Short mmCIF file of C-alpha atoms in Angstrom, two decimals:
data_model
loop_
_atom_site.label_atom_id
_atom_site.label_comp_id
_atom_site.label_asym_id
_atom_site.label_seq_id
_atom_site.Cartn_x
_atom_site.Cartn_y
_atom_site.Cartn_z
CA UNK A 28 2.78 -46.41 -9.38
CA UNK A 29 0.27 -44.31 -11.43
CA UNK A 30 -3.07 -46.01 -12.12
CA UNK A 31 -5.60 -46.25 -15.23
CA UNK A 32 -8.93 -47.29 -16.72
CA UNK A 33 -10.43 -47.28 -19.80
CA UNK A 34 -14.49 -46.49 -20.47
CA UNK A 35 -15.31 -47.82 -23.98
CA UNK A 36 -18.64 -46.86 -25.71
CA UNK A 37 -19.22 -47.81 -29.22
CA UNK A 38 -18.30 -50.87 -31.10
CA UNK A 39 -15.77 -53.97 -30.63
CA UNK A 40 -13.27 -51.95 -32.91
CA UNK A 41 -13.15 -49.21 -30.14
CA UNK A 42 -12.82 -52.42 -27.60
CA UNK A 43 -9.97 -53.49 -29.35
CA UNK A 44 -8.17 -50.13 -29.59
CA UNK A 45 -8.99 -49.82 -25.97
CA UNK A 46 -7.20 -53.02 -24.94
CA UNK A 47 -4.07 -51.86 -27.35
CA UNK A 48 -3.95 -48.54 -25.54
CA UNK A 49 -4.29 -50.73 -22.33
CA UNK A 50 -1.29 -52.44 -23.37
CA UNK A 51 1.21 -49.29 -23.83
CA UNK A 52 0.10 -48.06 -20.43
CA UNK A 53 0.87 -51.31 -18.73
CA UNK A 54 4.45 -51.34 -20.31
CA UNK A 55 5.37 -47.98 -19.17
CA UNK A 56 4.31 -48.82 -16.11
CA UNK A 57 0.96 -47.78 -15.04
CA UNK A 58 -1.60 -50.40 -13.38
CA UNK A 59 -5.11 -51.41 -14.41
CA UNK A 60 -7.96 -50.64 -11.70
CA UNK A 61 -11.11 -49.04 -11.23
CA UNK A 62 -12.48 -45.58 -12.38
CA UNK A 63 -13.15 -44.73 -8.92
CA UNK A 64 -9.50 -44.94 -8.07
CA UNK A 65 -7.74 -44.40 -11.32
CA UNK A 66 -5.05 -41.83 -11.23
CA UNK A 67 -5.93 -41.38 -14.54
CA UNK A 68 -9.29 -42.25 -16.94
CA UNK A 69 -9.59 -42.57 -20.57
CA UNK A 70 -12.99 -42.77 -22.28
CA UNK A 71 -12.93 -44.13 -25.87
CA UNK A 72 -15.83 -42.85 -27.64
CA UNK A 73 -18.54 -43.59 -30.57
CA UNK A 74 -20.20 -41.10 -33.31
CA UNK A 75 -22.03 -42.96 -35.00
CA UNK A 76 -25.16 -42.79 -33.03
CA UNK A 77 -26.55 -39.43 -31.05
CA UNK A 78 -26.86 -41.77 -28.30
CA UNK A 79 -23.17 -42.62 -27.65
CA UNK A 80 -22.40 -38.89 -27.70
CA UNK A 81 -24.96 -37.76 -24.81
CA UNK A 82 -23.30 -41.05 -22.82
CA UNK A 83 -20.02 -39.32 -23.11
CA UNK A 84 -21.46 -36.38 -21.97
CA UNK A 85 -23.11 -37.77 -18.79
CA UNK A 86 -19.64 -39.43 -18.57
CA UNK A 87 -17.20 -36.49 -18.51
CA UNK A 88 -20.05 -34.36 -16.14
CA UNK A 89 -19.54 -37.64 -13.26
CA UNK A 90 -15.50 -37.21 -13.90
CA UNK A 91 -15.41 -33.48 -13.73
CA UNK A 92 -17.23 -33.29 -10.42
CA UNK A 93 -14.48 -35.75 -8.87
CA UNK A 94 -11.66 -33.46 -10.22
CA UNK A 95 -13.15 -30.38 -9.02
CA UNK A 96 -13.45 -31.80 -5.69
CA UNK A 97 -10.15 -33.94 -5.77
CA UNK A 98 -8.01 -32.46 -7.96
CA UNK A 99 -8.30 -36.17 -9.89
CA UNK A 100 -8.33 -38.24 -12.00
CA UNK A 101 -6.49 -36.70 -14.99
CA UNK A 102 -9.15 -37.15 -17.63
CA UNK A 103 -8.63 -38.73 -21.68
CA UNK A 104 -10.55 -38.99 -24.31
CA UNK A 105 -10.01 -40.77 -27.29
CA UNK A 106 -11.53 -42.35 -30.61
CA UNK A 107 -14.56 -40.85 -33.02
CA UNK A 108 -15.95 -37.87 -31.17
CA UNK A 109 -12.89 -35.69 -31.27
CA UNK A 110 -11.99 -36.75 -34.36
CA UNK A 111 -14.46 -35.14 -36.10
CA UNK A 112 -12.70 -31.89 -35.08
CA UNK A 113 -9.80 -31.93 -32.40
CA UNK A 114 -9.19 -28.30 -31.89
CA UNK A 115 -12.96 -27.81 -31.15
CA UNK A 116 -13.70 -30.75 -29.10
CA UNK A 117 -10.30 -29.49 -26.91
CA UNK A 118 -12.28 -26.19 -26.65
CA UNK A 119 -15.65 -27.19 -25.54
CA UNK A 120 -13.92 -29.85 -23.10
CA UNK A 121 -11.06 -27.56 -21.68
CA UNK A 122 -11.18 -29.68 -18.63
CA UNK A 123 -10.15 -32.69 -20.71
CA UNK A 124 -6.06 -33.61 -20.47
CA UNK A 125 -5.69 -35.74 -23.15
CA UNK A 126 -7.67 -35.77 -26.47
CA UNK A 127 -6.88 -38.57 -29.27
CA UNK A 128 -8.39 -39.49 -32.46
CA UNK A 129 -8.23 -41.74 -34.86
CA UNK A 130 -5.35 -43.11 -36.19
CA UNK A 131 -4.73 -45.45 -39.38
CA UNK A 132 -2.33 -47.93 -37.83
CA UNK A 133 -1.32 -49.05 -34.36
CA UNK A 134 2.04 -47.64 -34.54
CA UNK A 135 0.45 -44.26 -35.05
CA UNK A 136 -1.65 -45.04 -31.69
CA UNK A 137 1.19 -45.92 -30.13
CA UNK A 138 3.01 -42.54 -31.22
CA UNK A 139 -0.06 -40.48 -30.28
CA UNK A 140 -0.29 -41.83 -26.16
CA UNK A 141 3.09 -41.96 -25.76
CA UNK A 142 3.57 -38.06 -26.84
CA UNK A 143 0.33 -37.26 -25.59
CA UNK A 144 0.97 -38.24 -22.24
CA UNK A 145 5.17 -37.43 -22.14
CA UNK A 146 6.30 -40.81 -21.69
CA UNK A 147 9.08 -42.82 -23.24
CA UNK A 148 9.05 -46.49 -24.96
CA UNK A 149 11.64 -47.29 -26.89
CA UNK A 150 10.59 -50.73 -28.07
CA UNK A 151 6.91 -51.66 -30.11
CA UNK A 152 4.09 -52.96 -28.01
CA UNK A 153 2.99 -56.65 -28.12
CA UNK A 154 -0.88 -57.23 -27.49
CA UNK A 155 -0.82 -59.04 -24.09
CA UNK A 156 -4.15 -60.67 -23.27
CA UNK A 157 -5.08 -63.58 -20.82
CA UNK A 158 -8.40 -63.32 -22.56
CA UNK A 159 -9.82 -66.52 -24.27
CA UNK A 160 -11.79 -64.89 -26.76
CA UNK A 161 -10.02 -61.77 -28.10
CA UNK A 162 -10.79 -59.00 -31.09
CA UNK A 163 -8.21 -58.34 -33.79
CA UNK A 164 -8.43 -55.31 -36.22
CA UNK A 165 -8.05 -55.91 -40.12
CA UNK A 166 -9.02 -53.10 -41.79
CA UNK A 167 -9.24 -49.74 -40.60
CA UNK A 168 -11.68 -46.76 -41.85
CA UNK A 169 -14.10 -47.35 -44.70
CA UNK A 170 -14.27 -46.59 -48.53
CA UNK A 171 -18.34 -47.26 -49.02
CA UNK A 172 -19.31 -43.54 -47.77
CA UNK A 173 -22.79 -44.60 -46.74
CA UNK A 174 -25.02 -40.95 -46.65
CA UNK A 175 -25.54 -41.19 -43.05
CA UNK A 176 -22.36 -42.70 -41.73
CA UNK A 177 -19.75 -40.58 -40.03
CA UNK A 178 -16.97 -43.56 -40.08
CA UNK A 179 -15.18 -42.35 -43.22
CA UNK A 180 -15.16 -38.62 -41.55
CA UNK A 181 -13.73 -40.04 -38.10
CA UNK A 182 -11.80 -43.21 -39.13
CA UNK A 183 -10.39 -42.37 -42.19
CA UNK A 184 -10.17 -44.22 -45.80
CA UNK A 185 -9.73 -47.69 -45.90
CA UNK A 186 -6.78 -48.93 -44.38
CA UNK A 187 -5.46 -52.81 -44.74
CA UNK A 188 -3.08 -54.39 -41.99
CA UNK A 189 -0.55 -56.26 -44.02
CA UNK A 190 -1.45 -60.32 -43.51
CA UNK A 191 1.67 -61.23 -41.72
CA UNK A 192 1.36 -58.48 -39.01
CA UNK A 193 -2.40 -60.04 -38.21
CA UNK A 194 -1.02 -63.59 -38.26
CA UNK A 195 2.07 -62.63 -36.27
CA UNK A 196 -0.62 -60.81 -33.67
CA UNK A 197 -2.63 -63.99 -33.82
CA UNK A 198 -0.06 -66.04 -32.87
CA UNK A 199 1.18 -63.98 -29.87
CA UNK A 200 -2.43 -64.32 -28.81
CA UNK A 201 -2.92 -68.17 -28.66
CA UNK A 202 0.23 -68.60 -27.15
CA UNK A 203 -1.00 -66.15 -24.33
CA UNK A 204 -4.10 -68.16 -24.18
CA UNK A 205 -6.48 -66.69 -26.74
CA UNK A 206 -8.46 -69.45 -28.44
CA UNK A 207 -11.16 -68.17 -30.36
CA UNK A 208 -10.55 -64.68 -32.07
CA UNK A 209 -12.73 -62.18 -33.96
CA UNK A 210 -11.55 -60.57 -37.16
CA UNK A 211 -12.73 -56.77 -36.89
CA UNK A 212 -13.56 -54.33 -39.54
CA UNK A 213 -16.00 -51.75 -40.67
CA UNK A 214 -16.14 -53.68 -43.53
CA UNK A 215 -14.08 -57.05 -43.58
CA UNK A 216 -14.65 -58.13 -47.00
CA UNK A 217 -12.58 -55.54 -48.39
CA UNK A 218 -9.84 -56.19 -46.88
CA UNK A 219 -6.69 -55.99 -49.21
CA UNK A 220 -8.45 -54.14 -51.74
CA UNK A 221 -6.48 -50.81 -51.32
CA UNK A 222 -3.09 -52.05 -51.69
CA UNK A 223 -4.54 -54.74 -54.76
CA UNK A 224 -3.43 -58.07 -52.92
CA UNK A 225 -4.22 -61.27 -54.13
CA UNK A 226 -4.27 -62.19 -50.76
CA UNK A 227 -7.74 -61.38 -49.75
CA UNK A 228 -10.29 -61.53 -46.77
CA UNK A 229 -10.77 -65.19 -47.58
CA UNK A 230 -7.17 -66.00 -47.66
CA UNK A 231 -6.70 -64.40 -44.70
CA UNK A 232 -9.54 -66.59 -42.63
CA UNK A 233 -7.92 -69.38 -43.91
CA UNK A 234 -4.40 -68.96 -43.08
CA UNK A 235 -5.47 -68.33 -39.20
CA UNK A 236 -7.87 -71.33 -39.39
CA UNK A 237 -4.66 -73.90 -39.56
CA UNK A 238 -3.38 -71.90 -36.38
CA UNK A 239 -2.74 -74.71 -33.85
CA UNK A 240 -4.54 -74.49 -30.47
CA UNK A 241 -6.91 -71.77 -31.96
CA UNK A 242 -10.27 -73.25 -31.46
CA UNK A 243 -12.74 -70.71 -33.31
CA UNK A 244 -12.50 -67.69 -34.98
CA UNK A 245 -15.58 -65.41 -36.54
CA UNK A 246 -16.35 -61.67 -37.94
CA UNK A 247 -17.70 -58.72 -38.07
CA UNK A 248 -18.95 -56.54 -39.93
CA UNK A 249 -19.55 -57.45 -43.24
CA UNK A 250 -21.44 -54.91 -46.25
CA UNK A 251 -23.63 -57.16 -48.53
CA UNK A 252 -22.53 -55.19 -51.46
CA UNK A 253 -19.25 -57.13 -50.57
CA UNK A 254 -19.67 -60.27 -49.72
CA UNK A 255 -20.19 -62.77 -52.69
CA UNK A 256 -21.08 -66.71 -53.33
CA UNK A 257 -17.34 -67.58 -54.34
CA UNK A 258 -16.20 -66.26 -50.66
CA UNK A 259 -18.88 -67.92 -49.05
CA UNK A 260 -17.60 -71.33 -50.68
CA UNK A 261 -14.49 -70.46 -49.52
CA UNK A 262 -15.68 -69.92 -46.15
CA UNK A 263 -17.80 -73.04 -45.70
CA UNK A 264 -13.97 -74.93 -46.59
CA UNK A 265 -12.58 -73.77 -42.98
CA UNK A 266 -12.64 -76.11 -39.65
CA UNK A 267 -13.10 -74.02 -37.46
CA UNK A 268 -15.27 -70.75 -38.47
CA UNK A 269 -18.24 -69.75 -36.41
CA UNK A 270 -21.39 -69.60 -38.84
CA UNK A 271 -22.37 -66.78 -37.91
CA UNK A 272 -22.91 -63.45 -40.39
CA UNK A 273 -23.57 -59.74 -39.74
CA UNK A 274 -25.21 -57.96 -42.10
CA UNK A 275 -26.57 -54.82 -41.87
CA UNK A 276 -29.52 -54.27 -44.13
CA UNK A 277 -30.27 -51.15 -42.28
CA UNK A 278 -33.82 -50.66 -44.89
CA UNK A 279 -36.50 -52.81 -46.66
CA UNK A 280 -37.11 -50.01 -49.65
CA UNK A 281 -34.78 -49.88 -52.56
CA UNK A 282 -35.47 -46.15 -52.70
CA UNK A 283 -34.15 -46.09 -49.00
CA UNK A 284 -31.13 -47.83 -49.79
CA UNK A 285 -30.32 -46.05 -52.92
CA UNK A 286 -30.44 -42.39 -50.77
CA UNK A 287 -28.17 -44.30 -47.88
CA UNK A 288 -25.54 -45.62 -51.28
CA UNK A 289 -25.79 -48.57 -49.44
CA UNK A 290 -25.41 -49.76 -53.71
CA UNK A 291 -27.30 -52.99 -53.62
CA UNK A 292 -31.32 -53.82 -53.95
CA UNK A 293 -33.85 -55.76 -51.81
CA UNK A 294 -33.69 -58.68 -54.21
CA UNK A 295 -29.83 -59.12 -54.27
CA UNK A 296 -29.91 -58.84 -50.37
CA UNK A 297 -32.36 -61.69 -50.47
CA UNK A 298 -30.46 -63.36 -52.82
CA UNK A 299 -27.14 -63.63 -50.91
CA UNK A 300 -28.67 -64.62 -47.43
CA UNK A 301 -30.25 -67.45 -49.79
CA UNK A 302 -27.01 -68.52 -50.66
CA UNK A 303 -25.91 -68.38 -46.90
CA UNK A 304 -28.69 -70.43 -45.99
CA UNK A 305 -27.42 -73.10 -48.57
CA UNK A 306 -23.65 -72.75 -48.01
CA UNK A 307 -24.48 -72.94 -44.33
CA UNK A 308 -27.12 -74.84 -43.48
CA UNK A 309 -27.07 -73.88 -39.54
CA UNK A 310 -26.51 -70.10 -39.50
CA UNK A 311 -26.75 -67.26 -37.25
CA UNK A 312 -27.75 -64.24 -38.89
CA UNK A 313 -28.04 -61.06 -37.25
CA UNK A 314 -28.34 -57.74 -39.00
CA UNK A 315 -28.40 -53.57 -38.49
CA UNK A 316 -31.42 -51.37 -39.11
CA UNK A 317 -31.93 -47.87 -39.41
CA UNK A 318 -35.36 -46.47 -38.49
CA UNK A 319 -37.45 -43.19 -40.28
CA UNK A 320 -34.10 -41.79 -42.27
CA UNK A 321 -34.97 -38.79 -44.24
CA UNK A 322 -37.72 -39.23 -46.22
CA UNK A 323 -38.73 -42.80 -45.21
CA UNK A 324 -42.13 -42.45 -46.10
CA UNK A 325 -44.87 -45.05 -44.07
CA UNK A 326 -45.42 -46.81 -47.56
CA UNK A 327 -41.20 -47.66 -47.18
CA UNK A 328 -41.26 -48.04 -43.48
CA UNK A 329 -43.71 -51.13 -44.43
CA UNK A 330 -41.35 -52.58 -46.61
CA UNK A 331 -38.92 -52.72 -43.93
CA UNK A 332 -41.67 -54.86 -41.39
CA UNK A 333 -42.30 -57.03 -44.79
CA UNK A 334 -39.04 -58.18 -45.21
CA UNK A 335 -37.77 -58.73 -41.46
CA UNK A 336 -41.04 -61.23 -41.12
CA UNK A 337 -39.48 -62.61 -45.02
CA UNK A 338 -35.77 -62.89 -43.71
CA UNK A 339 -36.55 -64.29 -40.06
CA UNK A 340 -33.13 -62.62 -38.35
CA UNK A 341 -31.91 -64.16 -35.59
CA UNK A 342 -31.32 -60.90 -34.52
CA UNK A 343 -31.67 -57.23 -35.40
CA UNK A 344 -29.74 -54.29 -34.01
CA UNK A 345 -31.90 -50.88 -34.34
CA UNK A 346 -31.58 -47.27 -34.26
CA UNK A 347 -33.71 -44.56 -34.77
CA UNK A 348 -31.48 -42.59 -37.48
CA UNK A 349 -29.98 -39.00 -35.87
CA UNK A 350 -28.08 -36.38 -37.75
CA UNK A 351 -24.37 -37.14 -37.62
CA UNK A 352 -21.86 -34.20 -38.51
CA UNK A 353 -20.03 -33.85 -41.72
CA UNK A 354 -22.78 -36.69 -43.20
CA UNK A 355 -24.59 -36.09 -46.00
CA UNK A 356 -27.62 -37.30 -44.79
CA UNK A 357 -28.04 -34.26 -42.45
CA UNK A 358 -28.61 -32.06 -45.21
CA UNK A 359 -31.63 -33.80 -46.58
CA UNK A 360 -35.16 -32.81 -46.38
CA UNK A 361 -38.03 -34.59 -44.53
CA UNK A 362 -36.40 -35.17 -41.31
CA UNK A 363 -38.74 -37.42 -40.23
CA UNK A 364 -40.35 -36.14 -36.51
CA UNK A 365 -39.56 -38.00 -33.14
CA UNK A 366 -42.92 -39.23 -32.31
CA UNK A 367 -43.03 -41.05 -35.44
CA UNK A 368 -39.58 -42.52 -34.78
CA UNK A 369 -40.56 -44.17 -32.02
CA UNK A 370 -43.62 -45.49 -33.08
CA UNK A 371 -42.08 -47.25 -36.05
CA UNK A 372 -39.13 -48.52 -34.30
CA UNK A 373 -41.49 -49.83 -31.61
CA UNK A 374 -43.48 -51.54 -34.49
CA UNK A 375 -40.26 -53.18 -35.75
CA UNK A 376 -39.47 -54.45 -32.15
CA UNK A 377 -42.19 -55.99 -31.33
CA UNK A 378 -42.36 -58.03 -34.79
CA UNK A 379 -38.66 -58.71 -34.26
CA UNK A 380 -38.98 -59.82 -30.42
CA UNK A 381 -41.52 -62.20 -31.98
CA UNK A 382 -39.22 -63.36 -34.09
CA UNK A 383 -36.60 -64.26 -32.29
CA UNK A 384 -37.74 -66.03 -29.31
CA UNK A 385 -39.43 -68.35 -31.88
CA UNK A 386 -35.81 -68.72 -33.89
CA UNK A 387 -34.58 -69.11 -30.45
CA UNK A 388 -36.80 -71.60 -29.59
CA UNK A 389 -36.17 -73.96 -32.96
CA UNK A 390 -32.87 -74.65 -31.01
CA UNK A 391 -34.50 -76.57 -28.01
CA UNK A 392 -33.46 -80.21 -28.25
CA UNK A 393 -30.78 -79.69 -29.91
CA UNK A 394 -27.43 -80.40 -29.62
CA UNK A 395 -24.87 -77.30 -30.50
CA UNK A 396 -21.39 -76.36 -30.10
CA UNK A 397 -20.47 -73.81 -27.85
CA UNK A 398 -17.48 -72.30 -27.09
CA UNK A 399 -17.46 -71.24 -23.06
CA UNK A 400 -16.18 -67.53 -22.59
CA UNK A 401 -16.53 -67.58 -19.26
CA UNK A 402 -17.72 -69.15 -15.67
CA UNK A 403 -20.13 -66.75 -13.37
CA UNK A 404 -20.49 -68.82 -9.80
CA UNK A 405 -22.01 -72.27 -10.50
CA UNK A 406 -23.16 -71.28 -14.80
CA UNK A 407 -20.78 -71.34 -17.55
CA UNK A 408 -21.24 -68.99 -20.40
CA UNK A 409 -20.65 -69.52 -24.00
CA UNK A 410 -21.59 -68.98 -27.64
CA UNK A 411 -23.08 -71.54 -30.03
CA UNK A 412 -21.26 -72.04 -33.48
CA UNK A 413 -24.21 -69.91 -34.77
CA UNK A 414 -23.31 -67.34 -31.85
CA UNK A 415 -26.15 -67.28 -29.84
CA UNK A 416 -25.27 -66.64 -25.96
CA UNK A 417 -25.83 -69.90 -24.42
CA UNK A 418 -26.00 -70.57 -20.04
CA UNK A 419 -25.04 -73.78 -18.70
CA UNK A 420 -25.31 -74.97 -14.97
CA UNK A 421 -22.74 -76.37 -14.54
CA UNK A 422 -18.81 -74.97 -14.33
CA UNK A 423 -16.17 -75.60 -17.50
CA UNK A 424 -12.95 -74.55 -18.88
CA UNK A 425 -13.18 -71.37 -20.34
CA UNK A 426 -11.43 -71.74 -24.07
CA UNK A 427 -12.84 -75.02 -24.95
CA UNK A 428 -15.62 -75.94 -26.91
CA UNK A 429 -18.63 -78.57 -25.26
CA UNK A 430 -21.53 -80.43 -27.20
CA UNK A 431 -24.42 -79.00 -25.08
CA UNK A 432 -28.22 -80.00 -25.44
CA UNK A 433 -30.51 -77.12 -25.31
CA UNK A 434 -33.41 -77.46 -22.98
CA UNK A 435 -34.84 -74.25 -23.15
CA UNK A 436 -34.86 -70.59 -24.84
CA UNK A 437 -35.94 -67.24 -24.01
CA UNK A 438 -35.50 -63.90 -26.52
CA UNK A 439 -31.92 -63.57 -26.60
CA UNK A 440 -30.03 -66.74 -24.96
CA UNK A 441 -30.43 -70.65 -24.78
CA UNK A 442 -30.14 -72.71 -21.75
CA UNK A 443 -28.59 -76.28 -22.21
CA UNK A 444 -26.47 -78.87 -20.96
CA UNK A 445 -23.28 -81.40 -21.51
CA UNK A 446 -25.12 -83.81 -23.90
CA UNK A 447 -23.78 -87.50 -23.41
#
C-alpha cells in the first residue's frame, strides 16, 4: 500500500488545502505516515514571505539527498511558490515529480492530484477529519491587491464558495467529531461580494452558529477596510463566536498605508477597534505588521511604535518586508537596508513583548472559557473565548468547553484551572 505525508509551510489556508489533498490520497488508497518513510512527500508551500521560500529550499535539499541515495520518496510540491510560474519552478526543480498550484475551487484540486499523479476516483471527496477543531475555506484568492502582496498573483481573484457547500462541509464535520471550526479566508469579510449575494459573511456565521453539537466557531483574516460596525452588531448576536479578531494593520503612517493600498487611515483603524472594544467588551485582538517597506522613513517607523503602545494588541505578528515577485512593491525606490530592518523590528518586539505579557497578565484571576484542543500527558490544552492558548494540569475531553480560573501568565499563554 503506497504511503504519504504532507509538509505545510505558510498559513492555515495552506493547512486546510493540505488536509483536503490528504483526503483524496486516503480514498485512493494511500496511507498517512511519516516523511522518513513516506513512499511519497508533498510539501505545500508559502510566498508571501522570503522566509517560507528559503524553508522550502532547505526542505527539497534534505528530500533530494534521500532520493539520490534511495531512489525515494517521490517528491510534490504544491500551493504559492510554483504558482507564480509552473513551467519555471518545474525547471529549476527537475528533481521534483509533482508540481501543483493554486486552484480556485476544491473540485479543481481534486482534478489537479488525481491527473497529476495518474490515479482514478470516480466519486467527489468528503473532508474526513477526527479533528475537534478543524479549518474551513470561504473565500479563495483576493481582490484588495495590496502593493506588496503576492496572494492575488498566486491565488487568484476572489473566489466565493457558495453557502450551502460550506454548511453542507460543516455538517459532515461535526458529525465526524469537529466541534469548533474556523472560517478561512484571505479576506473573510468579502465573502459573497463577487457573485452579489445578499447572503453575506455575516449571514454565513450565523447560519453555522445554530449548527447543533458545534461548540465554537471563529476567523481569520479579516482587512479593516472591510469590516464595519453593522457586521460587528451582527456578530456580537451569535452564541457561540470566539471574540477574537485579526487584523492586520501592517503600518502606523498613513503615507505607509496609502503606498501598501491598504485604502484606510490611522484614525479609521482606531476607530473600528474602538467599536470592537464596545461591541465586545472581552476581546482578543491580534494583528500583522510589516517592518521598513520601501521608503518607511524613521519619522514613519515611529508612528508605527506610537500606535502599538496606543492600541495595546494582544498580539502582533511581524515581518521584516522582502521583495515578492510580480508585486509592485519590488519596483519601488528606497529599499530600506538590512541592518536597519532588524533594528526596527527588534525595537517593535521588545515594546510588543512588553505588551503582551502585561495584557496577558490582566487575565490572572479570572475566570474564562476555554475550549480544550487537546491533552499532552497529565496538561490539557485549550483556547480562551478571546483565543489565547491556555495550559491546564489536569486531563479533559478534548471538544468541550471548561470555566477555568487563571492563576498565572507568561508572554504568550495562561495557566489556569477548573474553577468551582
Amino acid at each position: 500500500m503506497p504511503s504519504f505525508h504532507f509538509q505545510t509551510i505558510g498559513c492555515q489556508m495552506n493547512s486546510a488545502d493540505s488536509e483536503f489533498y490528504a483526503s483524496i490520497l486516503t480514498e485512493c488508497g494511500f496511507t498517512q505516515t511519516d516523511a522518513d518513510n513516506a513512499d511519497l512527500v508533498f510539501i505545500n508551500t508559502c510566498a508571501v514571505r522570503e522566509t517560507s521560500v528559503h524553508k522550502l529550499e532547505s526542505r527539497l535539499g534534505e528530500l533530494f539527498k534521500r532520493k539520490r541515495l534511495t531512489g525515494m520518496p517521490r517528491i510534490g510540491v504544491v500551493g504559492c511558490v510554483p504558482a507564480i510560474d509552473l513551467e519555471v519552478f518545474k525547471k529549476k526543480h527537475k528533481e521534483v515529480d509533482f508540481v501543483l498550484g493554486t486552484y480556485p475551487d476544491r473540485k479543481s484540486m481534486e482534478l489537479a492530484l488525481v491527473e497529476a499523479l495518474g490515479i482514478a476516483l470516480d466519486h467527489p471527496i468528503a473532508l474526513k477529519t477526527s479533528a475537534v477543531t478543524a479549518y474551513v475555506p470561504i473565500t479563495t484568492g483576493c481582490d484588495s491587491f495590496c502593493t506588496y502582496c503576492i496572494v492575488p498573483y498566486t491565488r487568484g481573484r476572489l473566489v466565493s464558495r457558495k453557502p450551502e457547500e460550506i454548511i453542507e462541509e460543516c455538517k459532515q464535520l461535526i458529525t465526524n467529531g469537529t466541534r469548533e471550526i474556523v472560517l478561512l479566508g484571505q479576506n473573510v469579510n468579502v465573502f459573497g461580494q463577487d457573485f452579489n449575494n445578499k447572503f453575506g459573511f455575516a449571514d454565513l456565521l450565523s447560519s453555522i452558529d445554530e449548527l447543533d453539537n458545534l461548540k465554537r466557531v471563529r476567523f481569520i483574516t479579516s482587512h479593516p477596510k472591510d469590516m464595519d460596525e453593522t457586521t460587528l452588531l451582527k456578530l456580537r448576536q451569535l452564541k457561540k463566536l470566539a471574540w477574537y479578531f485579526h487584523l492586520p494593520i501592517q503600518a502606523g503612517s498613513d503615507e505607509v498605508l496609502c503606498r501598501m493600498n491598504r485604502r484606510y487611515t490611522i484614525g479609521q483603524y482606531k476607530s473600528l477597534i474602538e467599536k470592537i472594544r464596545n461591541i465586545f467588551p472581552v476581546s482578543g485582538i491580534t494583528s500583522d505588521i510589516i517592518v521598513g517597506f520601501p521608503g518607511e522613513t524613521n519619522e514613519q517607523f515611529e508612528e508605527t511604535m506610537d500606535v502599538v503602545n496606543q492600541i495595546r494588541f494582544d498580539q502582533v505578528y511581524m515581518a521584516m518586508y522582502s521583495k515578492r515577485p510580480k508585486t509592485p512593491a519590488a519596483q519601488f525606490h528606497q529599499q530600506v537596508d538590512r541592518d536597519e530592518l532588524h533594528r526596527r523590528i527588534s525595537r517593535l518586539l521588545d515594546v510588543q513583548r512588553a505588551i503582551s505579557i502585561e495584557v496577558s497578565q490582566e487575565y490572572v484571576a479570572r475566570t474564562c472559557k476555554v475550549f480544550i484542543e487537546s491533552n499532552n500527558e497529565d496538561k490539557s490544552v485549550g483556547l480562551t473565548e478571546t483565543g489565547k492558548l491556555t495550559f491546564i494540569q489536569q486531563v479533559l475531553k478534548p471538544g468541550e468547553i471548561y470555566n477555568v480560573k487563571i492563576t498565572r501568565s507568561s508572554l504568550s499563554s495562561l495557566h489556569g484551572e477548573i474553577a468551582e
